[in-house]
Short mmCIF file of C-alpha atoms in Angstrom, two decimals:
data_model
loop_
_atom_site.label_atom_id
_atom_site.label_comp_id
_atom_site.label_asym_id
_atom_site.label_seq_id
_atom_site.Cartn_x
_atom_site.Cartn_y
_atom_site.Cartn_z
CA MET P 1265 10.38 2.52 5.31
CA LEU P 1266 10.75 5.56 6.93
CA LEU P 1267 8.89 4.78 9.88
CA PHE P 1268 11.89 1.01 10.41
CA VAL P 1269 14.35 3.21 10.14
CA GLY P 1270 12.75 5.93 12.23
CA LEU P 1271 11.84 3.41 15.43
CA THR P 1272 14.91 0.96 14.39
CA ALA P 1273 17.19 4.41 15.37
CA MET P 1274 14.86 5.55 18.78
CA SER P 1275 16.16 1.71 19.63
CA ALA P 1276 19.49 2.10 18.76
CA VAL P 1277 19.94 5.37 20.83
CA ALA P 1278 17.94 3.58 24.07
CA LEU P 1279 20.67 0.89 23.63
CA PHE P 1280 23.48 2.67 24.31
CA THR P 1281 20.72 5.65 27.19
CA GLY P 1282 20.17 2.31 29.60
CA SER P 1283 18.26 -0.21 28.04
CA PRO P 1284 20.74 -2.69 26.58
CA VAL P 1285 17.67 -5.26 26.03
CA TRP P 1286 14.70 -3.78 25.13
CA GLY P 1287 17.02 -1.40 22.50
CA THR P 1288 18.04 -4.87 21.07
CA ILE P 1289 14.84 -6.68 20.66
CA GLY P 1290 13.85 -3.13 18.82
CA ILE P 1291 16.42 -3.08 16.93
CA LEU P 1292 15.87 -6.60 15.92
CA LEU P 1293 12.03 -6.46 15.54
CA PHE P 1294 11.87 -3.19 13.68
CA GLY P 1295 14.89 -3.45 11.96
CA GLY P 1296 13.75 -6.70 9.95
CA GLY P 1297 10.45 -5.51 9.71
CA GLY P 1298 11.76 -2.81 7.63
CA ILE P 1299 14.81 -5.19 5.51
CA LEU P 1300 10.71 -7.32 5.19
CA TYR P 1301 9.50 -4.82 3.55
CA PHE P 1302 11.73 -2.86 1.81
CA VAL P 1303 12.90 -7.67 0.42
CA LEU P 1304 8.43 -7.41 0.06
CA THR P 1305 7.71 -3.95 -2.29
CA ARG P 1306 10.80 -3.66 -4.33
CA ASN P 1307 10.25 -2.83 -6.79
CA SER P 1308 10.27 -6.26 -9.11
CA GLY P 1309 10.07 -4.95 -12.60
CA ALA P 1310 13.97 -5.85 -13.70
CA THR P 1311 15.38 -8.46 -11.44
CA THR P 1312 12.93 -10.17 -9.97
CA ARG P 1313 9.65 -11.70 -11.85
CA ARG P 1314 7.45 -13.60 -9.61
CA ARG P 1315 4.36 -16.04 -11.26
CA PRO P 1316 2.02 -13.86 -13.13
CA ALA P 1317 -0.85 -11.81 -11.98
CA ARG P 1318 -4.17 -13.01 -12.39
CA THR P 1319 -6.16 -11.47 -13.53
CA THR P 1320 -10.58 -11.60 -14.06
CA TYR P 1321 -13.45 -9.99 -15.56
CA GLY P 1322 -16.04 -8.03 -13.93
CA HIS P 1323 -15.84 -5.46 -11.22
CA LEU P 1324 -14.60 -3.72 -7.42
CA PRO P 1325 -17.04 -3.27 -4.58
CA GLY P 1326 -17.36 0.92 -4.81
CA MET P 1327 -16.48 0.65 -7.96
CA ARG P 1328 -19.97 1.88 -9.20
CA ARG P 1329 -19.55 5.19 -7.38
CA PHE P 1330 -17.32 6.56 -10.13
CA THR P 1331 -17.71 5.64 -13.11
CA ASP P 1332 -21.12 3.83 -15.18
CA GLU P 1333 -19.14 1.06 -16.88
CA PRO P 1334 -20.12 -2.06 -15.12
CA ALA P 1335 -17.13 -4.15 -15.71
CA GLY P 1336 -13.93 -4.13 -16.86
CA LEU P 1337 -10.48 -5.54 -16.24
CA VAL P 1338 -9.14 -6.48 -12.68
CA PHE P 1339 -6.62 -7.52 -10.84
CA PRO P 1340 -7.63 -9.24 -8.05
CA GLY P 1341 -6.06 -7.98 -4.38
CA SER P 1342 -4.10 -11.49 -2.58
CA ARG P 1343 -6.06 -12.15 1.27
CA LEU P 1344 -3.08 -13.73 2.26
CA SER P 1345 -1.01 -10.77 2.30
CA THR P 1346 -3.21 -9.16 4.41
CA VAL P 1347 -3.75 -11.98 6.61
CA ALA P 1348 -0.04 -11.66 6.53
CA THR P 1349 -0.15 -7.70 7.24
CA LEU P 1350 -2.81 -8.36 10.75
CA LEU P 1351 -0.73 -10.40 12.27
CA GLY P 1352 2.38 -8.55 11.83
CA SER P 1353 0.74 -5.66 13.20
CA LEU P 1354 0.08 -7.49 15.64
CA VAL P 1355 3.45 -8.49 16.59
CA PHE P 1356 4.56 -4.89 17.11
CA VAL P 1357 1.81 -3.86 18.72
CA VAL P 1358 2.79 -6.11 21.32
CA ALA P 1359 5.83 -5.44 21.39
CA GLY P 1360 5.06 -2.28 21.21
CA LEU P 1361 3.03 -2.38 24.76
CA ALA P 1362 5.66 -3.91 26.55
CA MET P 1363 8.62 -1.58 26.12
CA VAL P 1364 5.43 0.64 27.23
CA ALA P 1365 5.25 -1.60 30.42
CA MET P 1366 9.18 -1.74 31.03
CA ALA P 1367 9.42 1.91 31.25
CA PHE P 1368 7.55 2.34 33.62
CA ALA P 1369 8.86 -1.19 35.31
CA PRO P 1370 9.59 0.43 39.15
CA SER P 1371 12.41 -2.55 39.19
CA ALA P 1372 13.69 -2.15 35.36
CA SER P 1373 16.85 -0.95 35.19
CA HIS P 1374 17.49 2.51 32.83
CA GLY P 1375 20.02 5.31 31.96
CA PRO P 1376 18.25 8.50 32.94
CA ALA P 1377 17.10 8.90 29.06
CA GLY P 1378 16.05 4.44 29.14
CA PRO P 1379 12.31 5.66 29.52
CA VAL P 1380 11.28 7.55 27.68
CA LEU P 1381 12.93 6.53 24.50
CA LEU P 1382 11.10 3.08 25.27
CA PHE P 1383 7.86 4.62 26.05
CA LEU P 1384 8.45 6.96 22.86
CA VAL P 1385 9.54 3.67 20.82
CA GLY P 1386 6.67 2.08 22.02
CA LEU P 1387 3.69 4.53 21.71
CA ALA P 1388 5.57 4.55 18.22
CA GLY P 1389 4.87 1.51 17.78
CA ILE P 1390 1.85 0.69 19.28
CA THR P 1391 0.04 3.74 17.24
CA VAL P 1392 1.07 3.48 13.62
CA PHE P 1393 1.21 -0.66 14.01
CA SER P 1394 -2.42 -0.87 15.39
CA VAL P 1395 -3.60 1.29 12.03
CA PHE P 1396 -1.81 -1.03 9.41
CA GLY P 1397 -3.74 -3.69 11.56
CA VAL P 1398 -7.86 -2.13 11.79
CA LEU P 1399 -6.64 -1.25 8.29
CA ALA P 1400 -6.43 -4.59 7.52
CA LEU P 1401 -9.25 -6.38 9.40
CA LEU P 1402 -11.33 -4.29 7.33
CA ALA P 1403 -9.53 -5.59 4.17
CA LEU P 1404 -10.72 -8.81 5.54
CA ALA P 1405 -13.50 -8.18 6.19
CA ARG P 1406 -15.33 -6.14 3.54
CA GLY P 1407 -12.84 -8.27 1.01
CA GLY P 1408 -13.26 -6.92 -2.90
CA ASN P 1409 -9.17 -5.60 -2.93
CA GLY P 1410 -8.32 -4.71 -5.89
CA ILE P 1411 -7.29 -2.77 -8.66
CA ALA P 1412 -10.09 -2.55 -11.90
CA LEU P 1413 -9.29 -1.32 -15.79
CA VAL P 1414 -12.22 -0.20 -17.04
CA ALA P 1415 -12.87 1.86 -20.18
CA ASP P 1416 -12.69 4.92 -18.83
CA GLY P 1417 -10.40 5.12 -15.96
CA VAL P 1418 -9.04 3.06 -13.51
CA TYR P 1419 -10.84 2.32 -10.10
CA PHE P 1420 -8.29 0.08 -7.00
CA ARG P 1421 -9.58 -0.53 -3.28
CA ALA P 1422 -6.69 -1.15 -1.40
CA PRO P 1423 -7.17 -1.24 3.06
CA ALA P 1424 -6.09 2.87 3.26
CA GLY P 1425 -9.32 3.53 0.45
CA ARG P 1426 -10.51 3.78 -2.60
CA ALA P 1427 -8.66 5.85 -5.78
CA TRP P 1428 -10.55 6.32 -9.29
CA VAL P 1429 -8.54 8.73 -11.97
CA GLY P 1430 -9.83 9.03 -15.72
CA TRP P 1431 -7.39 7.79 -18.64
CA ASP P 1432 -6.60 11.54 -20.21
CA ASP P 1433 -6.15 12.50 -16.32
CA LEU P 1434 -3.55 10.06 -15.93
CA LYS P 1435 -0.06 11.70 -16.03
CA SER P 1436 2.06 8.38 -15.18
CA VAL P 1437 2.56 5.05 -13.50
CA ARG P 1438 5.58 3.54 -11.58
CA LEU P 1439 6.20 0.65 -9.78
CA GLY P 1440 7.88 2.09 -6.82
CA ASP P 1441 7.07 0.91 -3.02
CA GLY P 1442 3.34 0.19 -4.69
CA ILE P 1443 1.92 0.93 -7.61
CA GLN P 1444 1.81 4.61 -8.10
CA PHE P 1445 -0.07 6.92 -9.87
CA LEU P 1446 0.40 10.44 -10.50
CA VAL P 1447 -2.70 12.49 -12.40
CA HIS P 1448 -1.83 16.32 -14.24
CA SER P 1449 -3.71 18.31 -11.02
CA PRO P 1450 -4.78 16.87 -7.34
CA GLU P 1451 -8.23 17.89 -8.01
CA GLN P 1452 -8.49 15.26 -11.22
CA ILE P 1453 -8.45 11.82 -8.30
CA THR P 1454 -11.50 11.06 -5.72
CA LEU P 1455 -9.59 9.25 -3.23
CA THR P 1456 -11.75 8.18 0.52
CA GLY P 1457 -10.13 7.14 3.64
CA LEU P 1458 -6.79 7.92 4.13
CA ASN P 1459 -5.72 7.67 1.15
CA ARG P 1460 -7.42 10.80 1.05
CA TRP P 1461 -5.18 12.16 4.25
CA LEU P 1462 -1.96 10.94 3.02
CA HIS P 1463 -2.52 13.46 -0.33
CA ARG P 1464 -0.63 16.04 -0.01
CA VAL P 1465 1.99 14.00 1.64
CA ASN P 1466 2.12 11.32 -1.20
CA ARG P 1467 2.23 14.20 -3.63
CA ASP P 1468 4.69 16.20 -2.37
CA ARG P 1469 7.25 14.02 -0.90
CA PHE P 1470 6.79 10.84 -2.48
CA GLY P 1471 6.08 12.74 -6.59
CA MET P 1472 2.82 10.61 -6.58
CA ASP P 1473 -0.82 11.24 -5.82
CA VAL P 1474 -1.26 7.58 -4.52
CA GLY P 1475 -0.30 4.02 -4.37
CA TYR P 1476 -1.27 0.62 -4.23
CA PRO P 1477 0.65 -1.91 -2.00
CA THR P 1478 2.84 -4.69 -3.97
CA MET P 1479 2.28 -7.07 -1.73
CA LEU P 1480 -0.61 -7.26 -1.79
CA LEU P 1481 -2.07 -8.08 -5.31
CA LYS P 1482 -1.73 -11.72 -6.34
CA GLY P 1483 1.37 -11.88 -8.81
CA ASP P 1484 3.55 -9.97 -10.71
CA PRO P 1485 3.19 -6.09 -9.70
CA GLY P 1486 5.03 -5.61 -13.19
CA ASP P 1487 1.93 -6.99 -15.23
CA ALA P 1488 -0.69 -5.42 -13.23
CA LEU P 1489 1.38 -1.80 -14.91
CA GLU P 1490 2.60 -2.87 -18.04
CA ARG P 1491 -1.72 -2.78 -18.44
CA ILE P 1492 -2.03 0.36 -16.98
CA THR P 1493 0.94 1.94 -19.00
CA TYR P 1494 -0.63 0.51 -22.16
CA PHE P 1495 -4.11 1.25 -21.94
CA HIS P 1496 -3.42 4.41 -20.85
CA SER P 1497 -0.98 5.07 -24.37
CA ALA P 1498 -3.03 3.75 -26.23
CA PRO P 1499 -6.64 5.78 -26.43
CA GLU P 1500 -7.67 3.05 -29.39
CA ALA P 1501 -7.80 0.40 -26.91
CA ARG P 1502 -9.65 1.24 -24.18
CA VAL P 1503 -13.12 -0.52 -25.47
CA SER P 1504 -11.94 -3.56 -25.60
CA LEU P 1505 -12.29 -3.22 -21.68
CA ARG P 1506 -16.08 -3.44 -22.51
CA ASP P 1507 -15.74 -6.94 -23.79
CA PRO P 1508 -14.19 -10.14 -21.60
CA GLY P 1509 -13.11 -11.36 -24.62
CA THR P 1510 -11.24 -8.76 -25.45
CA ALA P 1511 -10.02 -7.22 -22.15
CA ASN P 1512 -7.37 -9.39 -21.32
CA ARG P 1513 -6.18 -9.89 -24.29
CA SER P 1514 -2.02 -9.45 -25.77
CA ILE P 1515 -0.56 -6.78 -25.07
CA PRO P 1516 1.09 -6.18 -28.77
#
């Protein structure tokens, strides 16, 4: 969300320093993107209920590197949301390229700071949204994203990487921009990919070790949160995750 706020603010500065057309486009594009992101990722636990989360019994790719449990309760990721992320990223990258091109266009009319701001806004958009697009493309190519609950912990696989945490190491889980996990000590969670690089920032600035994007789950993330919270607080119930007949039973 901070990314959209920053890019919108830079576009507003460009608007008033000699690049009114591209400044306005930037405000509409990045401001609209920020609003859409907020709507899609807002906490849905209290105000808005989506359709119930879809669950299966099985495993996710790569899970067996972290646990000996062969299967568990799986909340699969949404392929449609990943496609939307890829297409949205492509739009922002194209807009960024256009801004960079306009910054160097000799016929364009800019104020003294206009070209610099256009270049910075465009470069930031290209850099960040290229990463998002590549991650979404890799997620589509590899498949198998989602959250898996097994008897000894929680595993998830997302475009930004994988995560594994044992139940007893998990301190808390909450719903925010994503399903956010916090462990007792940072070395108690295993992260890969971009999640590993963002670990310190997430823990120091956002009070979590890692999060699974709510928009990338099929159905209501509140359902997944309810299950995770239940098995976290009821160790005696975790054995049921070994049995496909009882893993998805109603929470008492």
